[in-house]
RNA sequence: GCACCCGUAGCUCAGCUGGAUAGAGCGCUGCCCUCCGAAGGCAGAGGCCAGGGGUUCGAAUCCCUUCGGGUGCGCCA
């Protein structure tokens, strides 16, 4: 139940009637106006700009904005659940609803089995969300965490909003990086056999996390890989190392409460281990359509490239699809570029029936967006769209001081360390409380603080407090049924205090927030909403300190207590739904 | 040089896809706390929305431009 969408339809209906009466032109785009909560609550419950939006059309039909506003307001005022509709300011129509509307909202929450606000989107088509996709060459560090949390929350948000979501992880297990991994693991293997490997050479992965991989190789193969040429041991070691890294990454994801439906392998697309070469197939297909050709590129401007070699190469005509230059698909050593395999990968998503693709990347890949969108357009004949959400980097702080991170030395801060220190809920909520394209300072000292300064604590506390209020009510009136379904039958008209009204209005907005956050693909809006709802709940609770008659439990008024239990229950249900989207626990009590 | 992102209170950031008087937290100032949970509560000050043009009934929001930051710029991913 989305009262904003509901009234959007009603106003559209009134406009259609006015069109019929000849006071507006026949061809009227009825989607241009909005129904929204007015910023100033004294203006009522809903507000629409419809009359102003169609001012020009009204004039053309011999009317004007003012007259149109009056007509719409008159139509609205006749509706049974509208208390009052009046024209205000430059032509806004402010609508005051009858209290029964909020009674119905609460009933929808209480009877909704946690689905209040769900499935608000008219579009329920499948959408593919790809996120994390970290190289399987080591444990996840905090830089990965943001994209992981963002992607996971976005996927949950879209699913809650009614889209059919597939969550995907692309394993970059082809290319030079995993060969470096294999050589690094091989060194640890020799070490496990007792060889003196001295320092890890420059360019290899020095982290200790490869030691157990070396030991496992020694257990499995004994000394049989020692002394063999690299061509023989590398594929074997690589496969074991990638498996070990992916197992580690899955553990990291689990610790972060991040889930995926599907892990797709880049290597499998190339067919190097047998199977079809889907990369080649994709390139051939594009070549047949004239989108792939042999040509030369200009050397890039800016930082000079030392070993630039002018050569004729296989290029993708991405400039036909909005990119700045055409992009190479085959490296000088004959292997596929990352872009080539990525084209095949995105094609595979499209072939699996997805026309809506979302990729979550780090901001350092921003320069890659245009060519990938060009590729998706080319491969799908313009049918599929790729939306790339870039996450800015995270600066890890401790009490205001940056924490040094150096991946090369192997002592970078891992995701696991941060989760262990501050908890998964804090990590997730803090990362979602920022727009994804804004940089984020993550202060370890601050997020474990248990005070109102800490938004994670503040929101969770609101849920715990709501639960506590229900426990309190149960103690005072042991015979009351405080299950949501039973509370839906409470006399909700008794909730007539102004700060109760503020909470009711916020609850009514939840479906709208979900809808807009899903459309904008911005889960942070849900985080801010949860914080707002928590604020208004805490504020109302605090009013009970000075005004005892506003307290949730009223020992001499059973019906009033019951109604207020319904309010408390609704707040916890909506908070729980919002927190579930964010992947943050909604605790019954704080400890 | 080019592309993308960003610039809103002292600080960290929202701003509902163009609406009414610009929002929150921290910090600051003042008052309050015997009271369902004080790991507090209430209130106040604080703004040329980086600058300049444009579009329109109406712009922090859309377009152009200048300045200032960030990220990238064959054969890494």
Short mmCIF file of C-alpha atoms in Angstrom, two decimals, chain A residues 149-521:
data_model
loop_
_atom_site.label_atom_id
_atom_site.label_comp_id
_atom_site.label_asym_id
_atom_site.label_seq_id
_atom_site.Cartn_x
_atom_site.Cartn_y
_atom_site.Cartn_z
CA UNK A 149 28.24 -4.44 0.65
CA UNK A 150 26.84 -2.00 -1.86
CA UNK A 151 26.17 -4.67 -4.45
CA UNK A 152 24.66 -7.02 -1.93
CA UNK A 153 22.34 -4.33 -0.54
CA UNK A 154 21.41 -3.15 -4.02
CA UNK A 155 20.50 -6.69 -5.02
CA UNK A 156 18.38 -7.09 -1.88
CA UNK A 157 16.74 -3.75 -2.52
CA UNK A 158 15.83 -4.62 -6.09
CA UNK A 159 14.52 -8.00 -5.00
CA UNK A 160 12.43 -6.44 -2.25
CA UNK A 161 11.09 -3.91 -4.75
CA UNK A 162 9.83 -6.76 -6.91
CA UNK A 163 12.58 -7.44 -9.44
CA UNK A 164 13.80 -10.96 -10.10
CA UNK A 165 17.43 -10.68 -9.14
CA UNK A 166 20.44 -12.85 -9.90
CA UNK A 167 23.53 -12.03 -7.87
CA UNK A 168 26.73 -12.82 -9.68
CA UNK A 169 30.46 -12.95 -9.04
CA UNK A 170 32.89 -12.96 -11.96
CA UNK A 171 36.04 -14.89 -11.14
CA UNK A 172 39.03 -13.41 -12.95
CA UNK A 173 40.83 -16.72 -13.13
CA UNK A 174 42.38 -16.22 -16.55
CA UNK A 175 45.20 -13.90 -17.48
CA UNK A 176 48.54 -12.99 -16.01
CA UNK A 177 47.50 -12.36 -12.42
CA UNK A 178 46.60 -15.95 -11.68
CA UNK A 179 49.84 -17.12 -13.26
CA UNK A 180 51.68 -14.87 -10.84
CA UNK A 181 49.56 -16.42 -8.11
CA UNK A 182 50.60 -19.88 -9.27
CA UNK A 183 54.29 -18.98 -9.25
CA UNK A 184 53.92 -17.49 -5.77
CA UNK A 185 52.18 -20.63 -4.53
CA UNK A 186 54.82 -22.80 -6.14
CA UNK A 187 57.45 -21.00 -4.13
CA UNK A 188 55.50 -21.73 -0.95
CA UNK A 189 55.31 -25.33 -2.08
CA UNK A 190 59.09 -25.52 -2.31
CA UNK A 191 59.26 -23.88 1.09
CA UNK A 192 56.93 -26.53 2.50
CA UNK A 193 59.26 -29.18 1.11
CA UNK A 194 62.05 -27.63 3.17
CA UNK A 195 63.82 -25.60 0.49
CA UNK A 196 65.28 -22.25 1.48
CA UNK A 197 63.29 -19.84 -0.71
CA UNK A 198 64.82 -16.70 0.78
CA UNK A 199 62.80 -13.49 0.17
CA UNK A 200 59.75 -13.56 -2.12
CA UNK A 201 60.92 -11.93 -5.37
CA UNK A 202 59.51 -8.61 -6.48
CA UNK A 203 56.32 -9.01 -8.50
CA UNK A 204 55.11 -12.15 -6.75
CA UNK A 205 52.51 -12.21 -3.97
CA UNK A 206 54.36 -12.17 -0.65
CA UNK A 207 51.39 -12.74 1.69
CA UNK A 208 51.51 -15.48 4.32
CA UNK A 209 48.10 -16.69 3.19
CA UNK A 210 49.85 -18.71 0.49
CA UNK A 211 51.85 -20.73 3.02
CA UNK A 212 49.00 -23.19 3.69
CA UNK A 213 48.47 -23.51 -0.05
CA UNK A 214 52.10 -24.56 -0.44
CA UNK A 215 51.73 -27.02 2.40
CA UNK A 216 48.63 -28.53 0.84
CA UNK A 217 50.46 -28.93 -2.45
CA UNK A 218 53.31 -30.68 -0.66
CA UNK A 219 50.85 -33.02 0.99
CA UNK A 220 49.10 -33.79 -2.29
CA UNK A 221 52.09 -34.10 -4.60
CA UNK A 222 55.03 -34.77 -2.34
CA UNK A 223 58.19 -33.74 -4.16
CA UNK A 224 56.88 -34.76 -7.57
CA UNK A 225 56.42 -31.19 -8.83
CA UNK A 226 59.93 -30.15 -7.85
CA UNK A 227 62.37 -29.98 -10.71
CA UNK A 228 59.70 -30.18 -13.37
CA UNK A 229 59.52 -27.40 -15.98
CA UNK A 230 57.09 -24.58 -15.28
CA UNK A 231 54.81 -25.56 -18.18
CA UNK A 232 54.08 -28.78 -16.35
CA UNK A 233 53.53 -27.63 -12.78
CA UNK A 234 51.96 -24.26 -13.43
CA UNK A 235 48.49 -25.40 -14.55
CA UNK A 236 48.29 -27.83 -11.64
CA UNK A 237 49.43 -25.32 -9.04
CA UNK A 238 47.28 -22.58 -10.54
CA UNK A 239 44.12 -24.64 -10.29
CA UNK A 240 44.80 -25.55 -6.66
CA UNK A 241 45.75 -21.98 -5.76
CA UNK A 242 42.66 -20.47 -7.38
CA UNK A 243 40.44 -22.94 -5.55
CA UNK A 244 42.12 -22.09 -2.28
CA UNK A 245 41.79 -18.35 -2.90
CA UNK A 246 38.14 -18.65 -3.83
CA UNK A 247 37.48 -20.69 -0.71
CA UNK A 248 39.08 -17.93 1.30
CA UNK A 249 37.12 -15.24 -0.48
CA UNK A 250 33.87 -17.12 0.08
CA UNK A 251 34.68 -17.19 3.79
CA UNK A 252 35.34 -13.45 3.71
CA UNK A 253 32.05 -12.84 1.95
CA UNK A 254 30.27 -14.96 4.49
CA UNK A 255 31.81 -12.94 7.31
CA UNK A 256 30.51 -9.82 5.61
CA UNK A 257 27.07 -11.38 5.17
CA UNK A 258 27.35 -11.01 1.40
CA UNK A 259 25.74 -13.66 -0.79
CA UNK A 260 25.87 -14.61 -4.48
CA UNK A 261 23.73 -16.92 -6.58
CA UNK A 262 26.34 -17.65 -9.18
CA UNK A 263 30.11 -17.62 -9.53
CA UNK A 264 31.13 -17.36 -13.18
CA UNK A 265 34.60 -18.27 -14.36
CA UNK A 266 36.47 -16.15 -16.88
CA UNK A 267 38.73 -19.11 -17.67
CA UNK A 268 35.75 -21.24 -18.64
CA UNK A 269 34.73 -18.65 -21.24
CA UNK A 270 38.08 -18.87 -22.99
CA UNK A 271 37.91 -22.61 -23.48
CA UNK A 272 41.60 -23.06 -22.58
CA UNK A 273 40.75 -25.95 -20.28
CA UNK A 274 38.48 -27.53 -22.87
CA UNK A 275 34.97 -26.53 -23.76
CA UNK A 276 33.81 -23.94 -26.22
CA UNK A 277 35.78 -20.73 -26.74
CA UNK A 278 32.96 -18.30 -26.13
CA UNK A 279 35.29 -15.33 -26.43
CA UNK A 280 36.21 -16.30 -29.94
CA UNK A 281 32.58 -16.90 -30.77
CA UNK A 282 31.63 -13.44 -29.52
CA UNK A 283 34.43 -11.80 -31.48
CA UNK A 284 33.58 -13.74 -34.65
CA UNK A 285 29.98 -12.72 -34.35
CA UNK A 286 30.90 -9.05 -34.04
CA UNK A 287 33.40 -9.34 -36.88
CA UNK A 288 30.71 -10.75 -39.14
CA UNK A 289 28.62 -7.70 -38.37
CA UNK A 290 31.50 -5.33 -39.12
CA UNK A 291 31.86 -4.22 -35.52
CA UNK A 292 35.25 -5.85 -35.13
CA UNK A 293 38.04 -4.99 -37.60
CA UNK A 294 41.80 -4.88 -38.08
CA UNK A 295 43.30 -1.43 -37.58
CA UNK A 296 45.79 0.80 -35.85
CA UNK A 297 45.43 2.99 -32.77
CA UNK A 298 46.96 6.35 -31.97
CA UNK A 299 49.21 6.28 -28.90
CA UNK A 300 47.23 7.65 -25.92
CA UNK A 301 47.79 11.22 -24.80
CA UNK A 302 48.91 12.09 -21.33
CA UNK A 303 51.39 9.86 -19.56
CA UNK A 304 53.70 8.48 -22.28
CA UNK A 305 53.89 4.72 -22.66
CA UNK A 306 57.46 3.58 -22.94
CA UNK A 307 57.12 0.41 -24.92
CA UNK A 308 54.44 1.66 -27.27
CA UNK A 309 54.52 -0.37 -30.42
CA UNK A 310 52.47 0.65 -33.40
CA UNK A 311 50.84 -2.43 -34.81
CA UNK A 312 47.78 -3.56 -36.65
CA UNK A 313 45.41 -5.24 -34.24
CA UNK A 314 41.93 -6.59 -33.74
CA UNK A 315 39.72 -3.73 -32.61
CA UNK A 316 36.18 -3.34 -31.38
CA UNK A 317 34.41 -0.41 -32.98
CA UNK A 318 33.22 1.05 -29.67
CA UNK A 319 33.25 4.57 -31.09
CA UNK A 320 30.09 3.59 -32.96
CA UNK A 321 28.46 3.17 -29.57
CA UNK A 322 29.63 6.29 -27.78
CA UNK A 323 33.15 5.38 -26.67
CA UNK A 324 36.13 7.68 -27.27
CA UNK A 325 38.41 5.29 -29.13
CA UNK A 326 38.14 1.77 -30.50
CA UNK A 327 39.40 -0.93 -28.15
CA UNK A 328 41.79 -3.84 -28.70
CA UNK A 329 40.61 -7.40 -28.20
CA UNK A 330 43.76 -9.43 -28.82
CA UNK A 331 47.08 -8.83 -27.08
CA UNK A 332 50.40 -8.85 -28.91
CA UNK A 333 51.07 -12.30 -27.42
CA UNK A 334 47.91 -13.59 -29.04
CA UNK A 335 45.88 -13.86 -25.83
CA UNK A 336 42.54 -12.15 -25.27
CA UNK A 337 42.46 -8.79 -23.56
CA UNK A 338 40.43 -8.53 -20.43
CA UNK A 339 37.93 -6.52 -22.41
CA UNK A 340 37.50 -9.36 -24.91
CA UNK A 341 36.64 -11.88 -22.23
CA UNK A 342 34.42 -9.35 -20.56
CA UNK A 343 32.44 -8.95 -23.77
CA UNK A 344 31.89 -12.68 -23.86
CA UNK A 345 30.92 -12.70 -20.20
CA UNK A 346 28.33 -9.95 -20.61
CA UNK A 347 27.06 -11.66 -23.73
CA UNK A 348 26.54 -14.80 -21.68
CA UNK A 349 24.39 -12.85 -19.24
CA UNK A 350 22.32 -11.50 -22.11
CA UNK A 351 22.05 -14.99 -23.61
CA UNK A 352 20.71 -16.16 -20.27
CA UNK A 353 17.82 -13.73 -20.68
CA UNK A 354 18.92 -10.60 -18.82
CA UNK A 355 18.23 -7.28 -20.50
CA UNK A 356 18.98 -5.30 -17.36
CA UNK A 357 22.59 -5.64 -16.25
CA UNK A 358 24.12 -3.90 -13.27
CA UNK A 359 27.85 -4.01 -12.56
CA UNK A 360 29.38 -2.69 -9.34
CA UNK A 361 32.97 -1.56 -9.81
CA UNK A 362 35.59 0.40 -7.96
CA UNK A 363 35.96 4.00 -9.05
CA UNK A 364 39.41 3.24 -10.44
CA UNK A 365 37.66 1.36 -13.25
CA UNK A 366 35.58 4.38 -14.23
CA UNK A 367 37.44 4.73 -17.50
CA UNK A 368 36.16 1.33 -18.51
CA UNK A 369 32.45 2.12 -18.33
CA UNK A 370 31.87 3.51 -21.80
CA UNK A 371 33.50 0.65 -23.65
CA UNK A 372 31.61 -1.95 -21.63
CA UNK A 373 28.30 -0.22 -22.27
CA UNK A 374 29.26 -0.02 -25.93
CA UNK A 375 29.94 -3.75 -25.91
CA UNK A 376 26.62 -4.57 -24.28
CA UNK A 377 24.80 -2.41 -26.81
CA UNK A 378 26.64 -4.08 -29.68
CA UNK A 379 26.24 -7.64 -28.46
CA UNK A 380 22.54 -7.25 -27.69
CA UNK A 381 21.65 -5.10 -30.70
CA UNK A 382 20.77 -2.33 -28.34
CA UNK A 383 18.25 -4.40 -26.42
CA UNK A 384 20.15 -4.75 -23.15
CA UNK A 385 21.33 -1.96 -20.90
CA UNK A 386 24.33 -1.96 -18.61
CA UNK A 387 24.26 0.26 -15.55
CA UNK A 388 27.64 0.55 -13.88
CA UNK A 389 27.63 1.71 -10.26
CA UNK A 390 31.02 2.98 -9.24
CA UNK A 391 32.07 2.84 -5.61
CA UNK A 392 34.62 5.36 -4.45
CA UNK A 393 37.53 4.15 -2.42
CA UNK A 394 37.48 3.82 1.34
CA UNK A 395 39.97 5.53 3.58
CA UNK A 396 40.42 3.52 6.71
CA UNK A 397 40.96 5.70 9.78
CA UNK A 398 41.62 5.16 13.43
CA UNK A 399 40.70 8.07 15.72
CA UNK A 400 41.09 10.55 12.90
CA UNK A 401 44.40 9.17 11.60
CA UNK A 402 44.61 7.28 8.30
CA UNK A 403 45.57 3.62 8.66
CA UNK A 404 48.37 2.80 6.26
CA UNK A 405 47.63 0.21 3.66
CA UNK A 406 50.24 -1.24 1.39
CA UNK A 407 49.23 -4.24 -0.63
CA UNK A 408 52.69 -4.77 -1.99
CA UNK A 409 54.33 -5.41 1.37
CA UNK A 410 51.60 -7.91 2.16
CA UNK A 411 50.52 -6.19 5.36
CA UNK A 412 47.38 -4.53 4.03
CA UNK A 413 44.35 -4.48 6.27
CA UNK A 414 42.09 -7.34 5.36
CA UNK A 415 38.36 -7.25 5.39
CA UNK A 416 38.37 -9.96 8.00
CA UNK A 417 40.43 -7.90 10.41
CA UNK A 418 38.02 -5.00 10.16
CA UNK A 419 34.94 -7.17 10.56
CA UNK A 420 36.48 -8.88 13.56
CA UNK A 421 37.27 -5.55 15.14
CA UNK A 422 34.03 -3.61 14.66
CA UNK A 423 31.44 -6.20 13.67
CA UNK A 424 29.70 -6.87 10.40
CA UNK A 425 26.68 -4.66 11.12
CA UNK A 426 28.82 -1.60 11.70
CA UNK A 427 30.86 -2.20 8.57
CA UNK A 428 27.78 -2.63 6.44
CA UNK A 429 25.73 0.23 7.80
CA UNK A 430 28.55 2.75 7.71
CA UNK A 431 29.33 1.86 4.13
CA UNK A 432 25.70 2.15 3.13
CA UNK A 433 25.23 5.46 4.87
CA UNK A 434 27.13 7.15 2.12
CA UNK A 435 26.26 7.62 -1.51
CA UNK A 436 28.29 5.08 -3.47
CA UNK A 437 30.02 7.70 -5.60
CA UNK A 438 31.19 9.75 -2.65
CA UNK A 439 34.50 8.89 -0.97
CA UNK A 440 34.23 7.37 2.47
CA UNK A 441 36.30 7.81 5.60
CA UNK A 442 35.81 4.77 7.77
CA UNK A 443 36.91 5.39 11.33
CA UNK A 444 37.42 2.19 13.30
CA UNK A 445 37.34 3.97 16.65
CA UNK A 446 34.03 5.67 15.94
CA UNK A 447 31.98 2.77 14.70
CA UNK A 448 32.36 0.75 17.87
CA UNK A 449 31.19 3.65 20.02
CA UNK A 450 27.84 2.86 21.58
CA UNK A 451 26.25 6.27 21.57
CA UNK A 452 23.91 8.31 19.48
CA UNK A 453 26.92 9.51 17.52
CA UNK A 454 27.00 6.07 16.02
CA UNK A 455 24.18 5.68 13.49
CA UNK A 456 24.41 1.88 13.51
CA UNK A 457 23.82 1.75 17.21
CA UNK A 458 21.15 4.43 17.00
CA UNK A 459 19.01 2.58 14.46
CA UNK A 460 19.47 -0.84 16.03
CA UNK A 461 18.63 0.67 19.39
CA UNK A 462 15.34 1.96 18.01
CA UNK A 463 14.43 -1.56 16.96
CA UNK A 464 15.51 -2.93 20.33
CA UNK A 465 13.57 -0.22 22.12
CA UNK A 466 10.44 -1.02 20.12
CA UNK A 467 10.85 -4.65 21.07
CA UNK A 468 11.39 -3.61 24.68
CA UNK A 469 8.19 -1.58 24.66
CA UNK A 470 6.32 -4.66 23.48
CA UNK A 471 7.85 -6.72 26.27
CA UNK A 472 6.78 -4.00 28.69
CA UNK A 473 3.23 -4.11 27.37
CA UNK A 474 3.11 -7.86 27.70
CA UNK A 475 4.19 -7.63 31.34
CA UNK A 476 1.54 -5.04 32.15
CA UNK A 477 -1.31 -6.70 30.25
CA UNK A 478 -0.39 -10.39 30.11
CA UNK A 479 -3.69 -11.28 28.47
CA UNK A 480 -3.20 -9.00 25.46
CA UNK A 481 -2.27 -10.67 22.19
CA UNK A 482 0.62 -8.57 20.92
CA UNK A 483 1.26 -10.47 17.72
CA UNK A 484 1.18 -8.17 14.67
CA UNK A 485 -1.95 -9.79 13.26
CA UNK A 486 -3.82 -9.33 16.52
CA UNK A 487 -2.57 -5.76 16.91
CA UNK A 488 -4.00 -4.95 13.49
CA UNK A 489 -7.42 -5.08 15.16
CA UNK A 490 -6.51 -2.47 17.78
CA UNK A 491 -8.40 0.79 17.88
CA UNK A 492 -5.80 2.71 15.93
CA UNK A 493 -7.80 5.92 15.92
CA UNK A 494 -6.46 6.44 19.44
CA UNK A 495 -3.06 7.32 17.97
CA UNK A 496 -3.76 11.01 17.71
CA UNK A 497 -0.71 12.66 19.22
CA UNK A 498 1.40 14.83 16.93
CA UNK A 499 4.62 12.88 17.37
CA UNK A 500 2.70 9.68 16.81
CA UNK A 501 1.45 11.30 13.62
CA UNK A 502 5.01 12.04 12.57
CA UNK A 503 5.87 8.35 12.93
CA UNK A 504 2.76 7.32 11.00
CA UNK A 505 3.63 9.62 8.13
CA UNK A 506 7.14 8.20 7.98
CA UNK A 507 5.86 4.64 7.99
CA UNK A 508 3.52 5.50 5.14
CA UNK A 509 6.52 6.72 3.16
CA UNK A 510 8.42 3.46 3.31
CA UNK A 511 7.00 1.96 0.07
CA UNK A 512 7.79 5.19 -1.72
CA UNK A 513 11.37 5.19 -0.41
CA UNK A 514 11.85 1.61 -1.56
CA UNK A 515 10.47 2.44 -4.98
CA UNK A 516 12.68 5.47 -5.45
CA UNK A 517 15.80 3.87 -4.00
CA UNK A 518 15.32 0.90 -6.34
CA UNK A 519 14.77 3.13 -9.36
CA UNK A 520 17.80 5.25 -8.55
CA UNK A 521 19.72 2.11 -7.52
#
